[in-house]
Amino acid sequence: MPVAVCLDRSPEMMIALLAILKAGGAYLPLDPSYASGRLQRVLDDARPAVLLHDASGLAALGDWAAHDTILCNVCAPVTPWQAREAGNPDRHRLGLTSRNLAYIIYTSGSTGQPKGVGNEHRGIVNRLVWMQHAYRLDAGDVVLQKTSFGFDVSVWEFFWPLLAGARLVLARPGGHKDAAYLSEVIAQERITTLHFVPSMLDLFLDESRPEECVSLKRIICSGEALSVVTLQQCRRLFPWAHVSNLYGPTEAAIDVTHWECPRDITGLHSVPIGRPIANTQLYILDPAGHPVPPGVSGELHIGGHGVARGYLNQPELTAERFIADPFCADGRGRLYRTGDLACYQPDGTILFLGRIDHQIKIRGFRVEPGEIETRLQEQPGLRAAAVILREDRKDDPRLVAYVVPEPGHVPDSAALRNTLAHDLPDYMVPSAIVALEALPLTTNGKLDRKALPVPDCTAVQIGRAPRTPREAVLCSLFAELLDRESVDIDTSFFDLGGHSLLATRLISR
C-alpha cells in the first residue's frame, strides 16, 4: 500500500518524499491543483495506508472519506510522528531490495479512469545514474524543480541534484506556468539546469530575458515532440546552453532515449528522440511483432531495467501493455508496448512519429496529425501548431489546424492551405486554420487538445455578391452545405471548409 502525498511544492514535500523512500514505502503524488474528483478517484483506487497533506492538500480533497487511511498534516505544529525514531531504518532488516516500488504515478486512461503506474527502485536508480554519467552535475550546479510532482519528470528534478551534491531550488507553487517568473528565478538563483515540456518552452522563449539567464547550462526537453522551429529559437536565444531532447513514458522510469542537440542544426528537418539510455533495449516492431527496417514506421517497444511493474489493480491492462520479451535470452524479460509510432533514421537515431491512438481516419484515409503539424511549423511566421479531428456537425468530421503566429504576424489561412496542398494529399489539408495567441496547456504543460476552441465557420463573406441567377444558386448551395450565412463568388469552396465528400453532395444537388 502506498503513502499518498498531497502537498504544495515546499520543503515539507521534499522531506515527505525522502522519508517515505527511506522507510521503504512507495509514494503516491497528488497535486492539490488537480480537480478533487480526480484526486478522489485515485485515492479510491490506490487506497493508501497513509496520506500526508498540508492545508491546501486537505482542501483539494473535498469531501473524500478517508476510510482506513491515516491522515497526517505534515505542517502541523505537533504530529504523531515526532515521537518516532529519527534515524534511518535499516533497509536490510526491512527486507528492501531494488525490486521494491519507489512511486506510483497516475496517468490518464482511455476509459476516463486514471491508471496507476508502479515504478521500482532499480528503474529510477538506473535512470538517475545514467543522467549523472551523461550530464555530470557537481556542487556548482543549481537545478530548478518546477514540474508538478504528479508528472514523472519531477522525479529526476527532485533526486538527481541530491544524489550529485548539487543545489535544488523549488519553484513557487504554480510557478511552472509563469514564464516571467521562471526568468526571474533563473537569474536570482543562478539556475544551471532545468526542464521544459516543448509547449511551455515556446512560452518561455517568448517572454524570457536571455541576458539575465546566462547561468543556464542545460535545457532538457521531454513530454512532447520538440519542433525544429522551437529548437532553432532556443539555440538562437541561448546559444551557450546545451539542449537535450529526451523521450520516455511513465511506464518506463521517466526517459528511455536521449538526443543531444549539436551547435549547428542547419538542414535539420525533424528533431529525433535519439538513442537508448543505459540498460535499455528498444525495438520498433510491425503488427506481427517483427523488427522493421530503417525508415519504416512501427510501434516502439521498451525493454530493460526501467520497465515498470505494471498498472495498479489492473491485471488485464498490465498483461496487454507489458508483454514477454521475445528477444530476451533467459526468457524473463518484459517489453512495454508504448503505442507510439517511430522509425530508425539512417544514422541509427530514432524519430518519433506520433501516437498510434492519435491516428485519424478521415474519409477512409489514415492520417497522422503530427505530419501536418510539422508542415505548418515549417512555414514562416508560425511558431507552433496542433491538428485535431473535429465533428462539430453530425457525420461531418473535419481536420482543424490551430497555429500560433510570431508576434506581429497575421497568418493567411487560404495561403497556408494552398501551401499544404502542395506537400500533402487533399484529405490531409485542414478544413479550417485557427490562429491562437497560445496553445492551451494542461497542468503538466502538455497540449490540452480538449480545450482547443470550435472554429468559427459561420462568418459572413465580404467579397463580391452573386451577379446572375446561376451564381446565386451556387452560393446558396455552398452556404447550406458549409453551414454559413452567406458565401461570395470569389472564395474557394475548399477554402471555406469543403472537401471531397461535400463536393460530391454538391454535385448531386
Coordinates of C-alpha atoms in Angstrom, one line a residue:
M1 CA 0.0 0.0 0.0
P2 CA 1.5 3.4 -1.0
V3 CA 1.8 6.5 1.0
A4 CA -0.1 9.4 -0.6
V5 CA 1.3 12.9 -0.6
C6 CA -1.0 15.9 -1.2
L7 CA 1.1 19.0 -0.7
D8 CA 2.0 22.2 -2.4
R9 CA 5.6 22.4 -3.6
S10 CA 7.6 23.1 -0.5
P11 CA 10.5 21.8 1.7
E12 CA 7.9 19.7 3.5
M13 CA 7.1 18.0 0.2
M14 CA 10.7 17.1 -0.4
I15 CA 11.1 15.9 3.2
A16 CA 8.0 13.7 2.9
L17 CA 9.2 12.0 -0.3
L18 CA 12.6 11.3 1.2
A19 CA 11.0 9.9 4.4
I20 CA 8.7 7.6 2.6
L21 CA 11.5 6.2 0.5
K22 CA 13.8 5.8 3.5
A23 CA 11.1 3.9 5.4
G24 CA 10.7 1.5 2.4
G25 CA 7.4 2.9 1.2
A26 CA 6.2 4.0 -2.3
Y27 CA 5.0 7.5 -2.6
L28 CA 1.8 8.4 -4.5
P29 CA 1.8 12.1 -5.5
L30 CA -1.5 14.0 -5.5
D31 CA -1.2 17.5 -6.9
P32 CA -3.5 19.9 -5.0
S33 CA -4.2 21.8 -8.2
Y34 CA -6.0 18.8 -9.7
A35 CA -9.7 18.6 -9.6
S36 CA -11.0 17.0 -6.3
G37 CA -12.9 14.4 -8.3
R38 CA -9.8 13.1 -10.0
L39 CA -7.9 13.0 -6.7
Q40 CA -10.7 11.1 -5.1
R41 CA -10.8 8.5 -7.9
V42 CA -7.1 8.0 -7.5
L43 CA -7.4 7.6 -3.7
D44 CA -10.3 5.2 -4.0
D45 CA -8.3 3.1 -6.5
A46 CA -4.9 3.2 -4.6
R47 CA -6.3 3.0 -1.1
P48 CA -3.1 4.3 0.6
A49 CA -2.2 3.4 4.1
V50 CA -1.2 7.0 5.0
L51 CA -1.9 10.4 3.4
L52 CA 0.5 13.2 4.2
H53 CA -1.0 16.6 3.5
D54 CA -0.9 20.4 4.2
A55 CA -3.8 22.8 4.4
S56 CA -4.2 23.2 0.6
G57 CA -3.9 19.5 0.1
L58 CA -6.7 18.7 2.5
A59 CA -8.9 21.4 0.9
A60 CA -8.2 19.9 -2.5
L61 CA -9.6 16.5 -1.4
G62 CA -13.1 18.0 -0.9
D63 CA -15.5 15.6 0.8
W64 CA -13.4 12.5 0.3
A65 CA -14.0 9.9 3.0
A66 CA -10.7 8.6 4.4
H67 CA -12.0 5.2 5.5
D68 CA -8.9 3.3 6.6
T69 CA -6.3 5.8 5.5
I70 CA -4.4 7.7 8.2
L71 CA -4.3 11.4 7.6
C72 CA -1.2 13.4 8.8
N73 CA -0.8 17.2 8.4
V74 CA 3.0 17.5 8.0
C75 CA 2.8 21.3 8.6
A76 CA 1.0 21.0 11.9
P77 CA 3.0 22.3 15.0
V78 CA 2.8 18.8 16.6
T79 CA 2.3 15.5 14.8
P80 CA 2.1 11.9 16.0
W81 CA 5.3 11.2 14.0
Q82 CA 7.5 13.5 16.0
A83 CA 7.9 10.9 18.8
R84 CA 9.2 8.3 16.3
E85 CA 12.8 7.3 15.9
A86 CA 14.7 10.0 13.9
G87 CA 17.3 7.7 12.4
N88 CA 17.2 5.9 9.1
P89 CA 15.5 2.5 9.1
D90 CA 17.8 -0.5 8.3
R91 CA 16.8 -1.5 4.8
H92 CA 18.3 -5.0 5.2
R93 CA 16.2 -5.5 8.3
L94 CA 13.1 -4.3 6.4
G95 CA 13.9 -6.7 3.6
L96 CA 14.1 -3.9 1.0
T97 CA 15.6 -4.6 -2.5
S98 CA 15.9 -2.8 -5.8
R99 CA 12.6 -4.5 -6.8
N100 CA 10.5 -2.7 -4.3
L101 CA 8.2 0.1 -5.6
A102 CA 9.5 3.6 -5.3
Y103 CA 6.5 5.5 -6.5
I104 CA 3.1 5.2 -8.2
I105 CA 2.1 7.9 -10.7
Y106 CA -1.4 8.0 -12.2
T107 CA -1.8 8.8 -15.8
S108 CA -4.9 9.4 -17.9
G109 CA -6.7 6.3 -19.0
S110 CA -8.5 5.8 -22.3
T111 CA -11.6 4.7 -20.4
G112 CA -11.6 8.0 -18.4
Q113 CA -10.4 6.2 -15.2
P114 CA -6.8 7.2 -14.3
K115 CA -4.4 4.3 -14.1
G116 CA -1.6 4.0 -11.6
V117 CA 1.9 3.1 -12.9
G118 CA 4.2 1.4 -10.3
N119 CA 7.9 2.0 -10.8
E120 CA 10.6 0.1 -8.9
H121 CA 13.8 1.4 -7.4
R122 CA 16.1 -0.3 -9.9
G123 CA 14.4 1.6 -12.8
I124 CA 14.6 5.0 -11.3
V125 CA 18.1 4.5 -9.9
N126 CA 19.3 3.3 -13.4
R127 CA 17.7 6.4 -14.9
L128 CA 19.4 8.8 -12.4
V129 CA 22.8 7.1 -12.6
W130 CA 22.7 7.3 -16.4
M131 CA 21.7 11.0 -16.2
Q132 CA 24.6 11.8 -13.9
H133 CA 27.0 10.0 -16.2
A134 CA 25.7 11.8 -19.2
Y135 CA 25.5 15.4 -17.8
R136 CA 27.8 15.5 -14.8
L137 CA 26.2 17.7 -12.2
D138 CA 28.5 18.9 -9.5
A139 CA 28.4 21.1 -6.4
G140 CA 28.4 24.3 -8.5
D141 CA 25.2 23.3 -10.3
V142 CA 21.7 24.5 -9.4
V143 CA 18.6 22.5 -10.6
L144 CA 15.1 24.1 -10.7
Q145 CA 12.3 21.8 -9.6
K146 CA 9.3 23.2 -11.3
T147 CA 7.4 20.2 -12.7
S148 CA 4.2 19.1 -10.9
F149 CA 5.1 16.1 -8.8
G150 CA 2.2 14.2 -10.4
F151 CA 4.3 14.2 -13.6
D152 CA 7.3 11.8 -13.6
V153 CA 9.9 14.4 -14.8
S154 CA 9.7 15.7 -11.2
V155 CA 11.4 12.5 -10.0
W156 CA 14.7 13.4 -11.6
E157 CA 14.3 17.1 -10.7
F158 CA 13.9 16.1 -7.0
F159 CA 16.6 13.4 -6.6
W160 CA 19.3 13.9 -9.3
P161 CA 20.7 17.1 -7.7
L162 CA 20.6 15.5 -4.2
L163 CA 22.5 12.4 -5.4
A164 CA 25.1 14.5 -7.2
G165 CA 25.6 17.1 -4.4
A166 CA 24.1 20.0 -6.4
R167 CA 21.7 22.6 -5.1
L168 CA 18.0 22.1 -5.5
V169 CA 15.7 25.1 -5.9
L170 CA 11.9 24.6 -5.5
A171 CA 9.8 26.9 -7.7
R172 CA 6.8 28.5 -6.0
P173 CA 3.5 26.6 -6.3
G174 CA 2.1 27.3 -9.8
G175 CA 5.4 29.0 -10.9
H176 CA 6.0 26.5 -13.6
K177 CA 3.2 28.2 -15.7
D178 CA 4.6 31.7 -15.4
A179 CA 7.4 32.4 -17.9
A180 CA 8.3 35.8 -16.5
Y181 CA 8.6 34.3 -13.0
L182 CA 10.9 31.5 -14.4
S183 CA 13.2 34.1 -15.9
E184 CA 13.4 35.9 -12.6
V185 CA 14.2 32.8 -10.6
I186 CA 16.8 31.6 -13.1
A187 CA 18.6 34.9 -12.7
Q188 CA 18.2 35.2 -8.9
E189 CA 19.2 31.6 -8.1
R190 CA 21.7 31.2 -10.9
I191 CA 19.9 28.1 -12.2
T192 CA 22.1 25.9 -14.4
T193 CA 19.7 23.1 -15.3
L194 CA 16.0 22.9 -15.9
H195 CA 13.4 21.0 -17.9
F196 CA 10.7 22.2 -20.3
V197 CA 7.8 20.5 -22.0
P198 CA 8.2 21.9 -25.5
S199 CA 4.8 23.8 -25.3
M200 CA 6.0 25.6 -22.2
L201 CA 9.4 26.2 -23.7
D202 CA 7.6 28.1 -26.5
L203 CA 6.0 30.4 -23.9
F204 CA 9.3 30.8 -22.0
L205 CA 11.2 31.7 -25.1
D206 CA 8.6 34.4 -25.9
E207 CA 9.0 36.1 -22.5
S208 CA 12.5 35.2 -21.4
R209 CA 15.3 37.7 -21.0
P210 CA 18.3 35.7 -22.2
E211 CA 20.8 38.4 -21.0
E212 CA 19.6 37.6 -17.4
C213 CA 19.7 33.8 -17.8
V214 CA 23.4 33.5 -18.6
S215 CA 23.8 30.9 -15.8
L216 CA 21.8 28.3 -17.8
K217 CA 24.0 25.4 -18.9
R218 CA 21.4 22.7 -19.7
I219 CA 17.9 22.8 -21.1
I220 CA 16.3 19.4 -21.1
C221 CA 13.1 18.8 -23.1
S222 CA 10.7 15.9 -22.9
G223 CA 7.0 15.1 -22.7
E224 CA 6.1 16.2 -26.2
A225 CA 7.6 16.2 -29.7
L226 CA 10.2 19.0 -29.9
S227 CA 9.8 21.0 -33.1
V228 CA 12.6 22.3 -35.2
V229 CA 11.2 25.8 -35.0
T230 CA 11.3 25.7 -31.2
L231 CA 14.7 24.3 -31.2
Q232 CA 16.0 26.9 -33.6
Q233 CA 14.7 29.7 -31.4
C234 CA 16.1 28.2 -28.3
R235 CA 19.6 27.9 -30.0
R236 CA 19.3 31.5 -31.1
L237 CA 18.3 32.9 -27.7
F238 CA 20.5 30.6 -25.6
P239 CA 23.5 29.7 -27.8
W240 CA 25.6 28.9 -24.8
A241 CA 23.2 26.3 -23.3
H242 CA 23.3 22.6 -24.1
V243 CA 19.9 21.3 -25.3
S244 CA 18.8 17.7 -24.9
N245 CA 15.7 16.0 -26.2
L246 CA 14.6 13.1 -24.1
Y247 CA 11.7 10.6 -24.6
G248 CA 10.0 8.1 -22.4
P249 CA 6.6 7.1 -20.9
T250 CA 5.7 7.0 -17.3
E251 CA 5.7 3.2 -17.7
A252 CA 9.5 3.1 -18.1
A253 CA 11.0 5.2 -15.4
I254 CA 10.8 8.7 -17.0
D255 CA 13.0 8.6 -20.1
V256 CA 14.5 5.8 -22.3
T257 CA 16.1 7.8 -25.1
H258 CA 18.2 10.9 -25.4
W259 CA 19.4 13.2 -28.3
E260 CA 22.0 15.9 -27.8
C261 CA 21.5 18.9 -30.0
P262 CA 24.6 19.9 -31.9
R263 CA 25.7 23.5 -32.2
D264 CA 24.9 23.6 -35.9
I265 CA 21.4 22.4 -36.8
T266 CA 21.3 23.7 -40.3
G267 CA 19.4 21.3 -42.5
L268 CA 17.6 19.6 -39.6
H269 CA 14.1 18.7 -40.6
S270 CA 12.9 16.8 -37.6
V271 CA 14.2 16.5 -34.1
P272 CA 14.9 12.9 -33.2
I273 CA 14.4 11.3 -29.8
G274 CA 17.9 9.7 -30.2
R275 CA 19.3 6.5 -28.8
P276 CA 18.5 4.4 -25.7
I277 CA 19.9 5.2 -22.3
A278 CA 21.9 2.7 -20.3
N279 CA 20.5 -0.8 -19.6
T280 CA 17.6 -0.1 -22.0
Q281 CA 16.6 -2.0 -25.2
L282 CA 14.3 -0.5 -27.8
Y283 CA 12.6 -2.4 -30.6
I284 CA 10.4 -1.0 -33.4
L285 CA 8.1 -3.7 -34.4
D286 CA 5.4 -4.3 -37.0
P287 CA 1.9 -5.5 -36.0
A288 CA 3.2 -9.1 -36.2
G289 CA 5.9 -8.4 -33.7
H290 CA 8.8 -8.4 -36.3
P291 CA 11.5 -5.7 -36.3
V292 CA 11.1 -3.2 -39.1
P293 CA 14.0 -1.9 -41.3
P294 CA 15.3 1.7 -41.1
G295 CA 12.8 4.2 -42.5
V296 CA 9.8 2.1 -41.8
S297 CA 7.4 3.0 -39.0
G298 CA 6.3 0.6 -36.3
E299 CA 5.3 0.5 -32.7
L300 CA 8.1 1.3 -30.2
H301 CA 8.6 -1.3 -27.5
I302 CA 10.8 -0.8 -24.5
G303 CA 12.8 -3.4 -22.5
G304 CA 15.4 -3.3 -19.7
H305 CA 15.7 -2.1 -16.2
G306 CA 13.3 0.9 -16.5
V307 CA 10.2 -1.1 -17.4
A308 CA 7.5 -0.5 -14.7
R309 CA 5.9 -3.3 -12.7
G310 CA 2.6 -2.6 -14.3
Y311 CA -0.8 -0.9 -13.6
L312 CA -2.1 -0.9 -10.1
N313 CA -5.2 -3.1 -9.7
Q314 CA -5.5 -3.6 -13.5
P315 CA -4.0 -7.0 -14.3
E316 CA -5.7 -7.3 -17.7
L317 CA -4.4 -3.9 -18.9
T318 CA -1.0 -4.8 -17.5
A319 CA -1.0 -8.1 -19.4
E320 CA -2.0 -6.2 -22.6
R321 CA 0.7 -3.5 -22.4
F322 CA 3.5 -5.3 -20.6
I323 CA 4.4 -8.4 -22.7
A324 CA 7.0 -11.1 -22.7
D325 CA 10.3 -10.1 -24.4
P326 CA 10.8 -12.5 -27.3
F327 CA 14.3 -11.1 -27.7
C328 CA 15.5 -11.8 -24.2
A329 CA 17.8 -14.9 -24.0
D330 CA 16.7 -16.0 -20.5
G331 CA 13.0 -15.6 -21.2
R332 CA 12.4 -13.5 -18.1
G333 CA 12.4 -10.0 -19.8
R334 CA 9.4 -7.9 -20.5
L335 CA 8.6 -5.3 -23.0
Y336 CA 6.3 -2.3 -22.7
R337 CA 4.2 -1.6 -25.7
T338 CA 4.2 2.2 -25.9
G339 CA 1.5 2.8 -28.5
D340 CA 4.0 5.3 -30.1
L341 CA 5.0 5.2 -33.8
A342 CA 8.6 5.5 -34.5
C343 CA 11.3 4.7 -37.1
Y344 CA 15.0 4.3 -37.3
Q345 CA 16.9 7.0 -39.3
P346 CA 19.9 6.1 -41.4
D347 CA 22.3 7.3 -38.6
G348 CA 20.7 4.9 -36.1
T349 CA 18.7 7.5 -34.1
I350 CA 15.0 7.1 -33.6
L351 CA 12.4 9.5 -34.9
F352 CA 9.1 9.8 -33.0
L353 CA 6.2 9.9 -35.4
G354 CA 3.2 10.2 -33.1
R355 CA 0.7 8.1 -31.2
I356 CA -1.0 5.1 -32.8
D357 CA -4.2 6.1 -31.0
H358 CA -3.9 9.6 -32.3
Q359 CA -4.1 8.3 -35.8
I360 CA -7.1 9.8 -37.6
K361 CA -9.2 8.1 -40.2
I362 CA -11.0 10.6 -42.3
R363 CA -13.0 9.7 -45.4
G364 CA -11.3 6.3 -45.5
F365 CA -7.7 7.6 -45.2
R366 CA -5.4 7.2 -42.2
V367 CA -3.9 10.5 -41.1
E368 CA -1.1 11.3 -38.7
P369 CA -1.7 14.8 -37.3
G370 CA 2.0 15.1 -36.5
E371 CA 2.8 15.2 -40.2
I372 CA 0.5 18.1 -40.8
E373 CA 1.8 19.9 -37.7
T374 CA 5.3 19.6 -38.9
R375 CA 4.5 21.1 -42.3
L376 CA 2.7 24.0 -40.6
Q377 CA 5.6 24.7 -38.3
E378 CA 7.9 24.9 -41.2
Q379 CA 6.0 27.9 -42.6
P380 CA 7.5 31.4 -42.0
G381 CA 5.8 33.3 -39.1
L382 CA 4.4 30.3 -37.3
R383 CA 5.9 29.1 -34.0
A384 CA 3.5 26.2 -33.0
A385 CA 0.7 24.2 -34.5
A386 CA -1.7 21.5 -33.5
V387 CA -4.1 19.5 -35.6
I388 CA -7.2 17.6 -34.5
L389 CA -10.2 15.9 -35.9
R390 CA -13.5 17.7 -35.1
E391 CA -17.0 16.6 -35.6
D392 CA -18.9 19.7 -34.6
R393 CA -21.6 18.7 -37.1
K394 CA -23.0 15.2 -37.1
D395 CA -21.4 12.9 -39.7
D396 CA -19.1 15.6 -40.9
P397 CA -15.6 15.1 -39.4
R398 CA -13.1 17.7 -40.4
L399 CA -9.4 18.4 -39.8
V400 CA -8.8 21.6 -38.0
A401 CA -5.4 23.2 -37.5
Y402 CA -4.5 25.6 -34.7
V403 CA -1.5 27.8 -35.2
V404 CA 0.4 30.3 -33.0
P405 CA 1.9 33.1 -35.1
E406 CA 5.1 35.0 -34.3
P407 CA 4.4 38.4 -32.7
G408 CA 3.1 40.9 -35.4
H409 CA 2.4 38.2 -38.0
V410 CA -1.1 37.6 -39.2
P411 CA -1.4 34.2 -40.9
D412 CA -3.3 33.9 -44.1
S413 CA -5.4 30.7 -43.8
A414 CA -6.0 30.4 -47.5
A415 CA -2.3 30.8 -48.3
L416 CA -1.4 28.2 -45.7
R417 CA -3.9 25.7 -47.1
N418 CA -2.5 26.2 -50.6
T419 CA 1.0 25.6 -49.3
L420 CA -0.1 22.5 -47.5
A421 CA -1.9 21.3 -50.6
H422 CA 1.5 21.3 -52.4
D423 CA 3.0 18.9 -49.8
L424 CA 0.1 16.8 -48.6
P425 CA -2.8 14.8 -50.1
D426 CA -6.0 16.8 -50.2
Y427 CA -7.5 14.7 -47.4
M428 CA -4.7 15.9 -45.1
V429 CA -5.3 19.6 -45.7
P430 CA -7.2 21.1 -42.8
S431 CA -10.7 22.5 -43.5
A432 CA -10.0 25.3 -41.1
I433 CA -6.9 27.0 -39.7
V434 CA -7.5 28.9 -36.5
A435 CA -4.9 31.4 -35.1
L436 CA -4.4 31.5 -31.3
E437 CA -2.2 33.6 -29.1
A438 CA -1.0 30.3 -27.4
L439 CA -2.0 26.7 -27.5
P440 CA -3.9 25.6 -24.3
L441 CA -1.9 23.5 -21.9
T442 CA -2.7 21.0 -19.2
T443 CA -1.4 21.2 -15.6
N444 CA 1.6 19.2 -16.7
G445 CA 2.4 21.7 -19.5
K446 CA 1.2 19.4 -22.3
L447 CA -1.1 20.4 -25.1
D448 CA -4.7 20.3 -23.9
R449 CA -6.5 19.1 -27.1
K450 CA -9.9 19.2 -25.4
A451 CA -9.5 22.9 -24.8
L452 CA -9.0 23.9 -28.4
P453 CA -11.9 26.1 -29.5
V454 CA -14.5 25.4 -32.1
P455 CA -13.6 27.2 -35.3
D456 CA -16.0 29.9 -36.4
C457 CA -17.2 28.7 -39.8
T458 CA -20.2 31.0 -39.9
A459 CA -18.6 34.3 -40.7
V460 CA -20.3 36.4 -43.4
Q461 CA -18.1 36.7 -46.5
I462 CA -17.4 40.3 -47.7
G463 CA -16.4 39.5 -51.3
R464 CA -18.5 40.1 -54.4
A465 CA -22.1 39.2 -54.3
P466 CA -23.7 36.9 -56.9
R467 CA -24.3 38.6 -60.3
T468 CA -26.5 36.0 -62.0
P469 CA -29.2 33.6 -61.0
R470 CA -26.8 30.7 -61.5
E471 CA -24.2 32.3 -59.2
A472 CA -26.9 32.9 -56.7
V473 CA -28.0 29.2 -56.7
L474 CA -24.4 28.1 -56.3
C475 CA -23.6 30.5 -53.5
S476 CA -26.8 29.4 -51.7
L477 CA -25.8 25.7 -52.1
F478 CA -22.3 26.4 -50.8
A479 CA -23.7 28.3 -47.8
E480 CA -26.1 25.5 -47.0
L481 CA -23.5 22.7 -47.3
L482 CA -20.8 24.6 -45.4
D483 CA -23.2 25.9 -42.7
R484 CA -22.5 29.6 -43.4
E485 CA -24.8 32.5 -43.5
S486 CA -23.6 33.6 -47.0
V487 CA -20.9 32.9 -49.5
D488 CA -19.4 35.3 -52.0
I489 CA -18.4 34.3 -55.6
D490 CA -14.6 34.8 -55.0
T491 CA -13.8 32.3 -52.2
S492 CA -12.9 28.7 -53.0
F493 CA -15.3 26.0 -51.8
F494 CA -12.4 24.2 -50.3
D495 CA -11.0 27.3 -48.6
L496 CA -14.4 27.6 -46.8
G497 CA -14.0 24.1 -45.4
G498 CA -15.3 22.0 -48.2
H499 CA -13.9 18.6 -49.0
S500 CA -14.4 15.8 -51.5
L501 CA -17.4 14.3 -49.8
L502 CA -19.2 17.6 -49.6
A503 CA -18.2 18.3 -53.2
T504 CA -20.0 15.0 -54.1
R505 CA -23.1 16.2 -52.3
L506 CA -22.9 19.5 -54.1
I507 CA -22.8 17.8 -57.5
S508 CA -25.8 15.6 -56.5
R509 CA -27.7 18.8 -55.8

